[in-house]
Amino acid sequence: MVVTRFAPSPTGYLHVGGARTALFNWLCARQAGGTFILRIEDTDQKRNTPTAAQQVMDDLRWLGIQWDEGPEVGGPNGPYLQSQRMDIYDKYIKKLLEENKAYYCFDTTDELDAFRKEAEAQKRSFSYPRPQEFPGESDVEKAKAQGRDVTVRFAVPQDVPLEITDIVRGEITFAPGEIGDFIIQKSDGFPTYNFACVVDDYLMKITHVIRGQEHLMNTPGQQALWKALFGDSQLPKYAHMSVTISDSGGKLSKRERPKTLRNAIKARQEIEAGKLTEVAGIAPEELESFIKGKATPDMPAIDAMAEYLGIGLPEINIVDFFKSGYLPETMVNFLALLGWNPGDNREIMPIGELIESFDLSRLSKANSLFDRKKLLSFNMEHIKMTPPEKVLEHFRAYLKTVNSPVNSAEDELLSKIIKLCEGTRTLVDMERKSRFLFLDNNEIQYDEKAVKKVLLKSDGLAVLAIVREKLAAMEQLTEQGIEDMLRSLAEEKQVGLGKVAQPLRVAICGTTVSLPIFESVQMLSKENTLARIDITLKKFAAEN
RNA sequence: GGCCCCAUCGUCUAGGUAGGCCUAGGACACCGGGUUUUCAACCCGGCAACAGGGGUUCGAAUCCCCUUGGGGCUACCA
């Protein structure tokens, strides 16, 4: 029986890196017909935000990564929030203390820093100086009385090399003494990650620990702790995946979005500080310190400012990709292929195929760059291959969050629009192309370049006037009828179809980009088309 | 600084565990051409890599060593 888990700490939105970790664990479990557990590692009271766990769960659900055990679904190994498992951790800490496998410490931060500095000066790795004799309960009382913090450290075996076996990296040996005694209980009574993780993995009977390479150095210590607590029973297999790097340079991190925004604000000649603080809902001082690089406001504030300034921020969180019009199917497929492949030339794969082909032994060792251009291409392929009703569902969800007028369309019309959008790369593009259909005739925004190029140059307005008359003369607007009319007009004028179609397009949409023109006119209706042409002719006649 | 991991086209990667099937395959991007009612899409063609240096071997992308480069960790964060 395979049991895997995803164990995020609820500090914010689900990040692409975290999503990839979750996905690999989920795929591994599904492939083997095993169990996938979601566990929330909320042991750091300072960093946790109340809504983060909910957000992470929403994002996982959007991706289609459903957990078999965990918050909201329950299971036999709960509770699944570490903050609710304190009594369990206390029990094992006590056991370790009693068996002399762990000991109390009373150091201050300054004292610890001094140790570390000394180690670095001597060009050796830092390892906590274990006392000859472990302090007893009376020492704890004394320390507390003095107002010192009390922590508990695990006594890592120092006389033997620590060996781990990793599915992707093979055998790794750490020299004796290399891994120092680490803290397992903080002075606030909470367990540290390295401790809670081991206890829970054992209790939840995890068979495969699949996580990022950043945890590789924690593994020898965790394994030693496991052996001290539970012997060799149920030792899980480890797989440390490569990490994902951003295509804009460094590590793919949450800091990228604030960084991009900050640079954009700095690049502006004039900063509309008042307006910015207003849309972001932050104090002027906060904005100032953000621009100086000293502090970072919350994500919603960052997003609001970016939207106000009209700048696109690099997508980092799963929700960012949703807002940029990507399908969850795309994200799952793309993320799965970052550091894994099925061993043949397949790339675009539906989820079922991914599950079927998944194999931990095919994880790659090298770090990979997140290539958004390739992601875009994947999205187009998935929009093409995903069942239309599913795309409709995704499109609706997207339209709702951006509050688009397109959302007022009936399912039938929306389906038609989706069909006409074949080859479109994102839902954002779909919305842009079809938006004009749902605006009032006088709400059309005319793109300056489009007007110049299509209407004012050559005889665009004159052609438009002719098109208007021909359309007016048509009893009923059908796609075929519109096409025939435009084609014959083009032929008559000895020009390409573009010359007659583009002025019409700009007249009804305001831009040169929209759904195919025949269908556009037909869907818009004769009445609205004529009205928009009249508005256009009137508006730009003077300028010609 | 210390410890650990990694290294094939610009990018994701196949091939590496069992050395010859590799004059290194695919995909995205890019370039050229075609098609076209816009943006896309679509079709055809092209460019492009085994980080460097030593070994081992009849033979190395594949095994070993060194160098260089990249990444991670080095918290009372996870």
CSV table of C-alpha atoms (C1' of nucleotides) in Angstrom, one decimal, chain A residues 103-116 118 126-131 133-135 139-140 142-144 146-154 181-188, chain B residues 75-77:
chain,number,residue,atom,x,y,z
A,103,TYR,CA,17.9,17.2,26.2
A,104,TYR,CA,16.9,20.7,27.3
A,105,CYS,CA,18.7,23.8,26.2
A,106,PHE,CA,18.6,27.3,27.6
A,107,ASP,CA,20.7,29.3,25.1
A,108,THR,CA,19.7,32.8,24.0
A,109,THR,CA,19.8,33.8,20.3
A,110,ASP,CA,22.9,35.8,20.9
A,111,GLU,CA,24.7,32.9,22.4
A,112,LEU,CA,23.8,30.7,19.5
A,113,ASP,CA,24.9,33.3,17.0
A,114,ALA,CA,28.2,33.5,18.7
A,115,PHE,CA,28.7,29.7,18.3
A,116,ARG,CA,27.9,30.0,14.7
A,118,GLU,CA,33.0,31.0,15.7
A,126,PHE,CA,28.5,24.5,13.0
A,127,SER,CA,27.2,21.8,15.2
A,128,TYR,CA,25.6,22.5,18.6
A,129,PRO,CA,28.0,21.7,21.5
A,130,ARG,CA,26.2,19.0,23.4
A,131,PRO,CA,26.7,19.2,27.2
A,133,GLU,CA,25.5,15.9,31.2
A,134,PHE,CA,22.0,16.6,30.2
A,135,PRO,CA,20.1,19.2,32.3
A,139,ASP,CA,17.6,23.1,35.8
A,140,VAL,CA,14.5,23.8,33.7
A,142,LYS,CA,15.9,27.4,37.4
A,143,ALA,CA,16.2,28.6,33.8
A,144,LYS,CA,12.6,29.6,33.7
A,146,GLN,CA,15.8,33.4,35.3
A,147,GLY,CA,13.6,34.2,32.4
A,148,ARG,CA,15.5,32.1,29.9
A,149,ASP,CA,13.8,30.3,27.0
A,150,VAL,CA,13.7,26.5,27.2
A,151,THR,CA,14.0,24.4,24.1
A,152,VAL,CA,14.6,20.6,23.5
A,153,ARG,CA,17.2,19.2,21.2
A,154,PHE,CA,17.5,15.8,19.7
A,181,ASP,CA,21.8,18.2,17.5
A,182,PHE,CA,18.7,20.1,16.3
A,183,ILE,CA,15.8,21.7,18.1
A,184,ILE,CA,12.7,19.5,18.2
A,185,GLN,CA,10.6,21.7,20.6
A,186,LYS,CA,10.6,25.4,20.5
A,187,SER,CA,10.4,27.6,23.5
A,188,ASP,CA,6.7,28.3,22.8
B,75,A,C1',16.8,29.2,11.9
B,76,C,C1',13.4,28.3,18.3
B,77,C,C1',10.8,28.7,9.0
